[in-house]
């Protein structure tokens, strides 16, 4: 049903392939628009957004290790390091 398409990145102007598998994924997720940027430009935008993120120091409520979180910790809510948070999500 889907076939590979060649698109042009609006960021760098290079051609990239929007594969049939990617098109199927977009359709499953209900995305209406095709990607406008190649993978390397999308990754660069994601990294730039992360670089501007303010991180806050905290102490994990489970293991007591120091960690950093992308939100300002509050006294009335526990904060977890990434390892403890991942374990909690598994349970």
PDB file of N, CA and C in Angstrom:
ATOM      1  N   UNK A   1       0.823  -1.188   0.000  1.00  0.00           N
ATOM      2  CA  UNK A   1       0.000   0.000   0.000  1.00  0.00           C
ATOM      3  C   UNK A   1       0.870   1.255   0.000  1.00  0.00           C
ATOM      4  N   UNK A   2       1.912   1.290   0.834  1.00  0.00           N
ATOM      5  CA  UNK A   2       2.802   2.446   0.885  1.00  0.00           C
ATOM      6  C   UNK A   2       4.043   2.160   0.046  1.00  0.00           C
ATOM      7  N   UNK A   3       4.582   3.215  -0.557  1.00  0.00           N
ATOM      8  CA  UNK A   3       5.833   3.112  -1.307  1.00  0.00           C
ATOM      9  C   UNK A   3       6.778   4.207  -0.828  1.00  0.00           C
ATOM     10  N   UNK A   4       8.085   3.924  -0.878  1.00  0.00           N
ATOM     11  CA  UNK A   4       9.077   4.918  -0.488  1.00  0.00           C
ATOM     12  C   UNK A   4       8.892   6.198  -1.314  1.00  0.00           C
ATOM     13  N   UNK A   5       9.057   7.349  -0.647  1.00  0.00           N
ATOM     14  CA  UNK A   5       8.972   8.651  -1.306  1.00  0.00           C
ATOM     15  C   UNK A   5      10.254   9.414  -1.035  1.00  0.00           C
ATOM     16  N   UNK A   6      10.695  10.158  -2.018  1.00  0.00           N
ATOM     17  CA  UNK A   6      11.843  11.037  -1.821  1.00  0.00           C
ATOM     18  C   UNK A   6      11.311  12.438  -1.537  1.00  0.00           C
ATOM     19  N   UNK A   7      11.727  12.987  -0.400  1.00  0.00           N
ATOM     20  CA  UNK A   7      11.315  14.330   0.009  1.00  0.00           C
ATOM     21  C   UNK A   7      12.541  15.220   0.118  1.00  0.00           C
ATOM     22  N   UNK A   8      12.325  16.517   0.179  1.00  0.00           N
ATOM     23  CA  UNK A   8      13.423  17.483   0.323  1.00  0.00           C
ATOM     24  C   UNK A   8      13.309  18.138   1.700  1.00  0.00           C
ATOM     25  N   UNK A   9      14.404  18.115   2.457  1.00  0.00           N
ATOM     26  CA  UNK A   9      14.450  18.696   3.797  1.00  0.00           C
ATOM     27  C   UNK A   9      14.349  20.214   3.704  1.00  0.00           C
ATOM     28  N   UNK A  10      13.417  20.797   4.484  1.00  0.00           N
ATOM     29  CA  UNK A  10      13.260  22.256   4.443  1.00  0.00           C
ATOM     30  C   UNK A  10      14.368  22.972   5.211  1.00  0.00           C
ATOM     31  N   UNK A  11      15.136  22.224   6.005  1.00  0.00           N
ATOM     32  CA  UNK A  11      16.216  22.821   6.788  1.00  0.00           C
ATOM     33  C   UNK A  11      17.513  22.892   5.978  1.00  0.00           C
ATOM     34  N   UNK A  12      17.945  21.736   5.459  1.00  0.00           N
ATOM     35  CA  UNK A  12      19.238  21.689   4.771  1.00  0.00           C
ATOM     36  C   UNK A  12      19.121  21.574   3.247  1.00  0.00           C
ATOM     37  N   UNK A  13      17.924  21.281   2.739  1.00  0.00           N
ATOM     38  CA  UNK A  13      17.718  21.196   1.302  1.00  0.00           C
ATOM     39  C   UNK A  13      18.113  19.879   0.672  1.00  0.00           C
ATOM     40  N   UNK A  14      18.582  18.930   1.477  1.00  0.00           N
ATOM     41  CA  UNK A  14      18.981  17.632   0.936  1.00  0.00           C
ATOM     42  C   UNK A  14      17.769  16.719   0.797  1.00  0.00           C
ATOM     43  N   UNK A  15      17.864  15.789  -0.147  1.00  0.00           N
ATOM     44  CA  UNK A  15      16.804  14.804  -0.320  1.00  0.00           C
ATOM     45  C   UNK A  15      16.933  13.711   0.727  1.00  0.00           C
ATOM     46  N   UNK A  16      15.783  13.180   1.166  1.00  0.00           N
ATOM     47  CA  UNK A  16      15.773  12.032   2.071  1.00  0.00           C
ATOM     48  C   UNK A  16      14.586  11.157   1.722  1.00  0.00           C
ATOM     49  N   UNK A  17      14.668   9.886   2.113  1.00  0.00           N
ATOM     50  CA  UNK A  17      13.623   8.925   1.776  1.00  0.00           C
ATOM     51  C   UNK A  17      12.655   8.779   2.944  1.00  0.00           C
ATOM     52  N   UNK A  18      11.389   8.959   2.652  1.00  0.00           N
ATOM     53  CA  UNK A  18      10.296   8.710   3.599  1.00  0.00           C
ATOM     54  C   UNK A  18       9.827   7.293   3.273  1.00  0.00           C
ATOM     55  N   UNK A  19      10.343   6.333   4.037  1.00  0.00           N
ATOM     56  CA  UNK A  19      10.135   4.924   3.696  1.00  0.00           C
ATOM     57  C   UNK A  19       8.686   4.492   3.881  1.00  0.00           C
ATOM     58  N   UNK A  20       8.353   3.370   3.266  1.00  0.00           N
ATOM     59  CA  UNK A  20       7.007   2.803   3.393  1.00  0.00           C
ATOM     60  C   UNK A  20       6.715   2.481   4.854  1.00  0.00           C
ATOM     61  N   UNK A  21       7.705   1.977   5.575  1.00  0.00           N
ATOM     62  CA  UNK A  21       7.536   1.670   6.994  1.00  0.00           C
ATOM     63  C   UNK A  21       7.255   2.917   7.815  1.00  0.00           C
ATOM     64  N   UNK A  22       7.966   3.999   7.518  1.00  0.00           N
ATOM     65  CA  UNK A  22       7.719   5.262   8.218  1.00  0.00           C
ATOM     66  C   UNK A  22       6.325   5.788   7.898  1.00  0.00           C
ATOM     67  N   UNK A  23       5.915   5.661   6.644  1.00  0.00           N
ATOM     68  CA  UNK A  23       4.583   6.114   6.249  1.00  0.00           C
ATOM     69  C   UNK A  23       3.510   5.315   6.986  1.00  0.00           C
ATOM     70  N   UNK A  24       3.734   4.018   7.129  1.00  0.00           N
ATOM     71  CA  UNK A  24       2.786   3.171   7.855  1.00  0.00           C
ATOM     72  C   UNK A  24       2.706   3.596   9.325  1.00  0.00           C
ATOM     73  N   UNK A  25       3.867   3.871   9.930  1.00  0.00           N
ATOM     74  CA  UNK A  25       3.915   4.341  11.308  1.00  0.00           C
ATOM     75  C   UNK A  25       3.142   5.659  11.450  1.00  0.00           C
ATOM     76  N   UNK A  26       3.373   6.601  10.532  1.00  0.00           N
ATOM     77  CA  UNK A  26       2.669   7.887  10.569  1.00  0.00           C
ATOM     78  C   UNK A  26       1.160   7.666  10.487  1.00  0.00           C
ATOM     79  N   UNK A  27       0.734   6.759   9.598  1.00  0.00           N
ATOM     80  CA  UNK A  27      -0.696   6.482   9.431  1.00  0.00           C
ATOM     81  C   UNK A  27      -1.287   5.878  10.705  1.00  0.00           C
ATOM     82  N   UNK A  28      -0.550   4.951  11.343  1.00  0.00           N
ATOM     83  CA  UNK A  28      -1.014   4.330  12.586  1.00  0.00           C
ATOM     84  C   UNK A  28      -1.188   5.363  13.693  1.00  0.00           C
ATOM     85  N   UNK A  29      -0.297   6.337  13.748  1.00  0.00           N
ATOM     86  CA  UNK A  29      -0.344   7.377  14.771  1.00  0.00           C
ATOM     87  C   UNK A  29      -1.344   8.483  14.431  1.00  0.00           C
ATOM     88  N   UNK A  30      -1.879   8.452  13.211  1.00  0.00           N
ATOM     89  CA  UNK A  30      -2.847   9.470  12.803  1.00  0.00           C
ATOM     90  C   UNK A  30      -2.212  10.773  12.341  1.00  0.00           C
ATOM     91  N   UNK A  31      -0.912  10.743  12.062  1.00  0.00           N
ATOM     92  CA  UNK A  31      -0.235  11.949  11.582  1.00  0.00           C
ATOM     93  C   UNK A  31      -0.696  12.233  10.154  1.00  0.00           C
ATOM     94  N   UNK A  32      -1.053  13.461   9.885  1.00  0.00           N
ATOM     95  CA  UNK A  32      -1.582  13.845   8.575  1.00  0.00           C
ATOM     96  C   UNK A  32      -0.485  14.369   7.637  1.00  0.00           C
ATOM     97  N   UNK A  33       0.548  14.973   8.204  1.00  0.00           N
ATOM     98  CA  UNK A  33       1.586  15.616   7.390  1.00  0.00           C
ATOM     99  C   UNK A  33       2.832  14.753   7.275  1.00  0.00           C
ATOM    100  N   UNK A  34       3.471  14.847   6.118  1.00  0.00           N
ATOM    101  CA  UNK A  34       4.748  14.159   5.913  1.00  0.00           C
ATOM    102  C   UNK A  34       5.839  14.925   6.661  1.00  0.00           C
ATOM    103  N   UNK A  35       6.948  14.244   7.004  1.00  0.00           N
ATOM    104  CA  UNK A  35       8.042  14.970   7.663  1.00  0.00           C
ATOM    105  C   UNK A  35       8.618  16.024   6.717  1.00  0.00           C
ATOM    106  N   UNK A  36       9.048  17.128   7.297  1.00  0.00           N
ATOM    107  CA  UNK A  36       9.611  18.211   6.488  1.00  0.00           C
ATOM    108  C   UNK A  36      11.122  18.291   6.618  1.00  0.00           C
ATOM    109  N   UNK A  37      11.681  17.551   7.584  1.00  0.00           N
ATOM    110  CA  UNK A  37      13.122  17.580   7.814  1.00  0.00           C
ATOM    111  C   UNK A  37      13.692  16.165   7.766  1.00  0.00           C
ATOM    112  N   UNK A  38      14.940  16.062   7.319  1.00  0.00           N
ATOM    113  CA  UNK A  38      15.618  14.762   7.305  1.00  0.00           C
ATOM    114  C   UNK A  38      15.950  14.361   8.742  1.00  0.00           C
ATOM    115  N   UNK A  39      16.327  13.111   8.930  1.00  0.00           N
ATOM    116  CA  UNK A  39      16.591  12.598  10.270  1.00  0.00           C
ATOM    117  C   UNK A  39      17.672  13.398  10.980  1.00  0.00           C
ATOM    118  N   UNK A  40      18.754  13.740  10.301  1.00  0.00           N
ATOM    119  CA  UNK A  40      19.835  14.466  10.973  1.00  0.00           C
ATOM    120  C   UNK A  40      19.377  15.868  11.408  1.00  0.00           C
ATOM    121  N   UNK A  41      18.557  16.531  10.617  1.00  0.00           N
ATOM    122  CA  UNK A  41      18.049  17.854  11.017  1.00  0.00           C
ATOM    123  C   UNK A  41      17.042  17.729  12.155  1.00  0.00           C
ATOM    124  N   UNK A  42      16.208  16.675  12.140  1.00  0.00           N
ATOM    125  CA  UNK A  42      15.267  16.457  13.251  1.00  0.00           C
ATOM    126  C   UNK A  42      16.040  16.201  14.539  1.00  0.00           C
ATOM    127  N   UNK A  43      17.073  15.358  14.453  1.00  0.00           N
ATOM    128  CA  UNK A  43      17.886  15.063  15.638  1.00  0.00           C
ATOM    129  C   UNK A  43      18.579  16.319  16.166  1.00  0.00           C
ATOM    130  N   UNK A  44      19.083  17.155  15.262  1.00  0.00           N
ATOM    131  CA  UNK A  44      19.760  18.390  15.668  1.00  0.00           C
ATOM    132  C   UNK A  44      18.792  19.316  16.393  1.00  0.00           C
ATOM    133  N   UNK A  45      17.546  19.420  15.919  1.00  0.00           N
ATOM    134  CA  UNK A  45      16.536  20.261  16.578  1.00  0.00           C
ATOM    135  C   UNK A  45      16.214  19.730  17.976  1.00  0.00           C
ATOM    136  N   UNK A  46      16.122  18.415  18.102  1.00  0.00           N
ATOM    137  CA  UNK A  46      15.839  17.811  19.410  1.00  0.00           C
ATOM    138  C   UNK A  46      16.974  18.109  20.389  1.00  0.00           C
ATOM    139  N   UNK A  47      18.208  17.967  19.930  1.00  0.00           N
ATOM    140  CA  UNK A  47      19.362  18.227  20.788  1.00  0.00           C
ATOM    141  C   UNK A  47      19.424  19.695  21.190  1.00  0.00           C
ATOM    142  N   UNK A  48      19.096  20.587  20.283  1.00  0.00           N
ATOM    143  CA  UNK A  48      19.121  22.018  20.596  1.00  0.00           C
ATOM    144  C   UNK A  48      18.082  22.336  21.668  1.00  0.00           C
ATOM    145  N   UNK A  49      16.933  21.699  21.584  1.00  0.00           N
ATOM    146  CA  UNK A  49      15.893  21.928  22.597  1.00  0.00           C
ATOM    147  C   UNK A  49      16.344  21.407  23.956  1.00  0.00           C
ATOM    148  N   UNK A  50      17.037  20.271  23.962  1.00  0.00           N
ATOM    149  CA  UNK A  50      17.522  19.708  25.230  1.00  0.00           C
ATOM    150  C   UNK A  50      18.637  20.564  25.820  1.00  0.00           C
ATOM    151  N   UNK A  51      19.450  21.157  24.966  1.00  0.00           N
ATOM    152  CA  UNK A  51      20.574  21.969  25.443  1.00  0.00           C
ATOM    153  C   UNK A  51      20.080  23.203  26.191  1.00  0.00           C
ATOM    154  N   UNK A  52      18.925  23.714  25.821  1.00  0.00           N
ATOM    155  CA  UNK A  52      18.384  24.913  26.467  1.00  0.00           C
ATOM    156  C   UNK A  52      17.588  24.599  27.723  1.00  0.00           C
ATOM    157  N   UNK A  53      17.408  23.327  28.025  1.00  0.00           N
ATOM    158  CA  UNK A  53      16.599  22.928  29.172  1.00  0.00           C
ATOM    159  C   UNK A  53      17.342  23.192  30.479  1.00  0.00           C
ATOM    160  N   UNK A  54      16.661  23.790  31.427  1.00  0.00           N
ATOM    161  CA  UNK A  54      17.230  24.042  32.747  1.00  0.00           C
ATOM    162  C   UNK A  54      17.030  22.785  33.592  1.00  0.00           C
ATOM    163  N   UNK A  55      18.096  22.317  34.208  1.00  0.00           N
ATOM    164  CA  UNK A  55      18.025  21.124  35.059  1.00  0.00           C
ATOM    165  C   UNK A  55      18.213  21.556  36.514  1.00  0.00           C
ATOM    166  N   UNK A  56      17.521  20.850  37.410  1.00  0.00           N
ATOM    167  CA  UNK A  56      17.574  21.168  38.838  1.00  0.00           C
ATOM    168  C   UNK A  56      18.164  19.990  39.605  1.00  0.00           C
ATOM    169  N   UNK A  57      18.963  20.316  40.621  1.00  0.00           N
ATOM    170  CA  UNK A  57      19.530  19.283  41.479  1.00  0.00           C
ATOM    171  C   UNK A  57      18.462  18.777  42.437  1.00  0.00           C
ATOM    172  N   UNK A  58      18.491  17.460  42.685  1.00  0.00           N
ATOM    173  CA  UNK A  58      17.528  16.846  43.599  1.00  0.00           C
ATOM    174  C   UNK A  58      18.165  15.610  44.215  1.00  0.00           C
ATOM    175  N   UNK A  59      17.477  15.022  45.167  1.00  0.00           N
ATOM    176  CA  UNK A  59      17.912  13.774  45.796  1.00  0.00           C
ATOM    177  C   UNK A  59      16.789  12.764  45.606  1.00  0.00           C
ATOM    178  N   UNK A  60      17.126  11.584  45.123  1.00  0.00           N
ATOM    179  CA  UNK A  60      16.136  10.541  44.865  1.00  0.00           C
ATOM    180  C   UNK A  60      15.460  10.119  46.167  1.00  0.00           C
ATOM    181  N   UNK A  61      14.128  10.059  46.153  1.00  0.00           N
ATOM    182  CA  UNK A  61      13.362   9.691  47.342  1.00  0.00           C
ATOM    183  C   UNK A  61      13.480   8.204  47.665  1.00  0.00           C
ATOM    184  N   UNK A  62      13.906   7.381  46.700  1.00  0.00           N
ATOM    185  CA  UNK A  62      14.025   5.944  46.929  1.00  0.00           C
ATOM    186  C   UNK A  62      15.427   5.537  47.357  1.00  0.00           C
ATOM    187  N   UNK A  63      16.439   5.893  46.554  1.00  0.00           N
ATOM    188  CA  UNK A  63      17.801   5.417  46.836  1.00  0.00           C
ATOM    189  C   UNK A  63      18.687   6.467  47.493  1.00  0.00           C
ATOM    190  N   UNK A  64      18.272   7.735  47.486  1.00  0.00           N
ATOM    191  CA  UNK A  64      19.053   8.787  48.131  1.00  0.00           C
ATOM    192  C   UNK A  64      20.185   9.354  47.297  1.00  0.00           C
ATOM    193  N   UNK A  65      20.329   8.916  46.046  1.00  0.00           N
ATOM    194  CA  UNK A  65      21.382   9.433  45.181  1.00  0.00           C
ATOM    195  C   UNK A  65      21.042  10.835  44.687  1.00  0.00           C
ATOM    196  N   UNK A  66      22.068  11.674  44.520  1.00  0.00           N
ATOM    197  CA  UNK A  66      21.811  12.976  43.897  1.00  0.00           C
ATOM    198  C   UNK A  66      21.475  12.770  42.413  1.00  0.00           C
ATOM    199  N   UNK A  67      20.582  13.575  41.888  1.00  0.00           N
ATOM    200  CA  UNK A  67      20.202  13.471  40.481  1.00  0.00           C
ATOM    201  C   UNK A  67      19.792  14.847  39.980  1.00  0.00           C
ATOM    202  N   UNK A  68      19.538  14.936  38.688  1.00  0.00           N
ATOM    203  CA  UNK A  68      19.056  16.178  38.096  1.00  0.00           C
ATOM    204  C   UNK A  68      17.743  15.894  37.386  1.00  0.00           C
ATOM    205  N   UNK A  69      16.818  16.839  37.507  1.00  0.00           N
ATOM    206  CA  UNK A  69      15.501  16.703  36.897  1.00  0.00           C
ATOM    207  C   UNK A  69      15.161  17.978  36.134  1.00  0.00           C
ATOM    208  N   UNK A  70      14.307  17.870  35.091  1.00  0.00           N
ATOM    209  CA  UNK A  70      13.984  19.043  34.269  1.00  0.00           C
ATOM    210  C   UNK A  70      12.839  19.890  34.827  1.00  0.00           C
ATOM    211  N   UNK A  71      12.557  19.765  36.103  1.00  0.00           N
ATOM    212  CA  UNK A  71      11.509  20.566  36.741  1.00  0.00           C
ATOM    213  C   UNK A  71      11.982  20.956  38.129  1.00  0.00           C
ATOM    214  N   UNK A  72      11.432  22.005  38.679  1.00  0.00           N
ATOM    215  CA  UNK A  72      11.829  22.462  39.997  1.00  0.00           C
ATOM    216  C   UNK A  72      11.171  21.562  41.050  1.00  0.00           C
ATOM    217  N   UNK A  73      11.965  20.833  41.819  1.00  0.00           N
ATOM    218  CA  UNK A  73      11.391  19.939  42.836  1.00  0.00           C
ATOM    219  C   UNK A  73      10.627  20.723  43.898  1.00  0.00           C
ATOM    220  N   UNK A  74       9.547  20.091  44.387  1.00  0.00           N
ATOM    221  CA  UNK A  74       8.751  20.689  45.455  1.00  0.00           C
ATOM    222  C   UNK A  74       8.875  19.811  46.692  1.00  0.00           C
ATOM    223  N   UNK A  75       8.714  20.411  47.840  1.00  0.00           N
ATOM    224  CA  UNK A  75       8.850  19.688  49.108  1.00  0.00           C
ATOM    225  C   UNK A  75       7.760  18.629  49.293  1.00  0.00           C
ATOM    226  N   UNK A  76       6.578  18.873  48.743  1.00  0.00           N
ATOM    227  CA  UNK A  76       5.449  17.978  48.978  1.00  0.00           C
ATOM    228  C   UNK A  76       5.364  16.805  47.997  1.00  0.00           C
ATOM    229  N   UNK A  77       6.309  16.698  47.036  1.00  0.00           N
ATOM    230  CA  UNK A  77       6.279  15.620  46.054  1.00  0.00           C
ATOM    231  C   UNK A  77       7.642  14.948  45.979  1.00  0.00           C
ATOM    232  N   UNK A  78       7.675  13.606  45.956  1.00  0.00           N
ATOM    233  CA  UNK A  78       8.967  12.911  45.857  1.00  0.00           C
ATOM    234  C   UNK A  78       9.570  13.057  44.457  1.00  0.00           C
ATOM    235  N   UNK A  79      10.890  12.990  44.399  1.00  0.00           N
ATOM    236  CA  UNK A  79      11.630  13.029  43.139  1.00  0.00           C
ATOM    237  C   UNK A  79      12.441  11.746  43.068  1.00  0.00           C
ATOM    238  N   UNK A  80      12.520  11.144  41.879  1.00  0.00           N
ATOM    239  CA  UNK A  80      13.232   9.887  41.703  1.00  0.00           C
ATOM    240  C   UNK A  80      14.317  10.036  40.641  1.00  0.00           C
ATOM    241  N   UNK A  81      15.431   9.320  40.841  1.00  0.00           N
ATOM    242  CA  UNK A  81      16.478   9.288  39.817  1.00  0.00           C
ATOM    243  C   UNK A  81      15.941   8.463  38.637  1.00  0.00           C
ATOM    244  N   UNK A  82      16.610   8.521  37.506  1.00  0.00           N
ATOM    245  CA  UNK A  82      16.103   7.835  36.316  1.00  0.00           C
ATOM    246  C   UNK A  82      16.020   6.322  36.511  1.00  0.00           C
ATOM    247  N   UNK A  83      16.973   5.740  37.254  1.00  0.00           N
ATOM    248  CA  UNK A  83      16.946   4.292  37.481  1.00  0.00           C
ATOM    249  C   UNK A  83      15.735   3.886  38.332  1.00  0.00           C
ATOM    250  N   UNK A  84      15.499   4.590  39.423  1.00  0.00           N
ATOM    251  CA  UNK A  84      14.357   4.271  40.294  1.00  0.00           C
ATOM    252  C   UNK A  84      13.037   4.553  39.589  1.00  0.00           C
ATOM    253  N   UNK A  85      12.993   5.616  38.798  1.00  0.00           N
ATOM    254  CA  UNK A  85      11.780   5.935  38.062  1.00  0.00           C
ATOM    255  C   UNK A  85      11.462   4.831  37.053  1.00  0.00           C
ATOM    256  N   UNK A  86      12.497   4.327  36.386  1.00  0.00           N
ATOM    257  CA  UNK A  86      12.289   3.251  35.412  1.00  0.00           C
ATOM    258  C   UNK A  86      11.787   1.981  36.103  1.00  0.00           C
ATOM    259  N   UNK A  87      12.354   1.680  37.277  1.00  0.00           N
ATOM    260  CA  UNK A  87      11.893   0.501  38.015  1.00  0.00           C
ATOM    261  C   UNK A  87      10.430   0.645  38.421  1.00  0.00           C
ATOM    262  N   UNK A  88      10.038   1.840  38.829  1.00  0.00           N
ATOM    263  CA  UNK A  88       8.655   2.083  39.234  1.00  0.00           C
ATOM    264  C   UNK A  88       7.697   1.915  38.052  1.00  0.00           C
ATOM    265  N   UNK A  89       8.118   2.336  36.873  1.00  0.00           N
ATOM    266  CA  UNK A  89       7.268   2.223  35.692  1.00  0.00           C
ATOM    267  C   UNK A  89       7.069   0.761  35.309  1.00  0.00           C
ATOM    268  N   UNK A  90       8.084  -0.092  35.554  1.00  0.00           N
ATOM    269  CA  UNK A  90       7.992  -1.512  35.218  1.00  0.00           C
ATOM    270  C   UNK A  90       6.982  -2.229  36.101  1.00  0.00           C
ATOM    271  N   UNK A  91       6.858  -1.774  37.338  1.00  0.00           N
ATOM    272  CA  UNK A  91       5.975  -2.456  38.288  1.00  0.00           C
ATOM    273  C   UNK A  91       4.525  -2.125  38.092  1.00  0.00           C
TER     274      UNK A  91
END
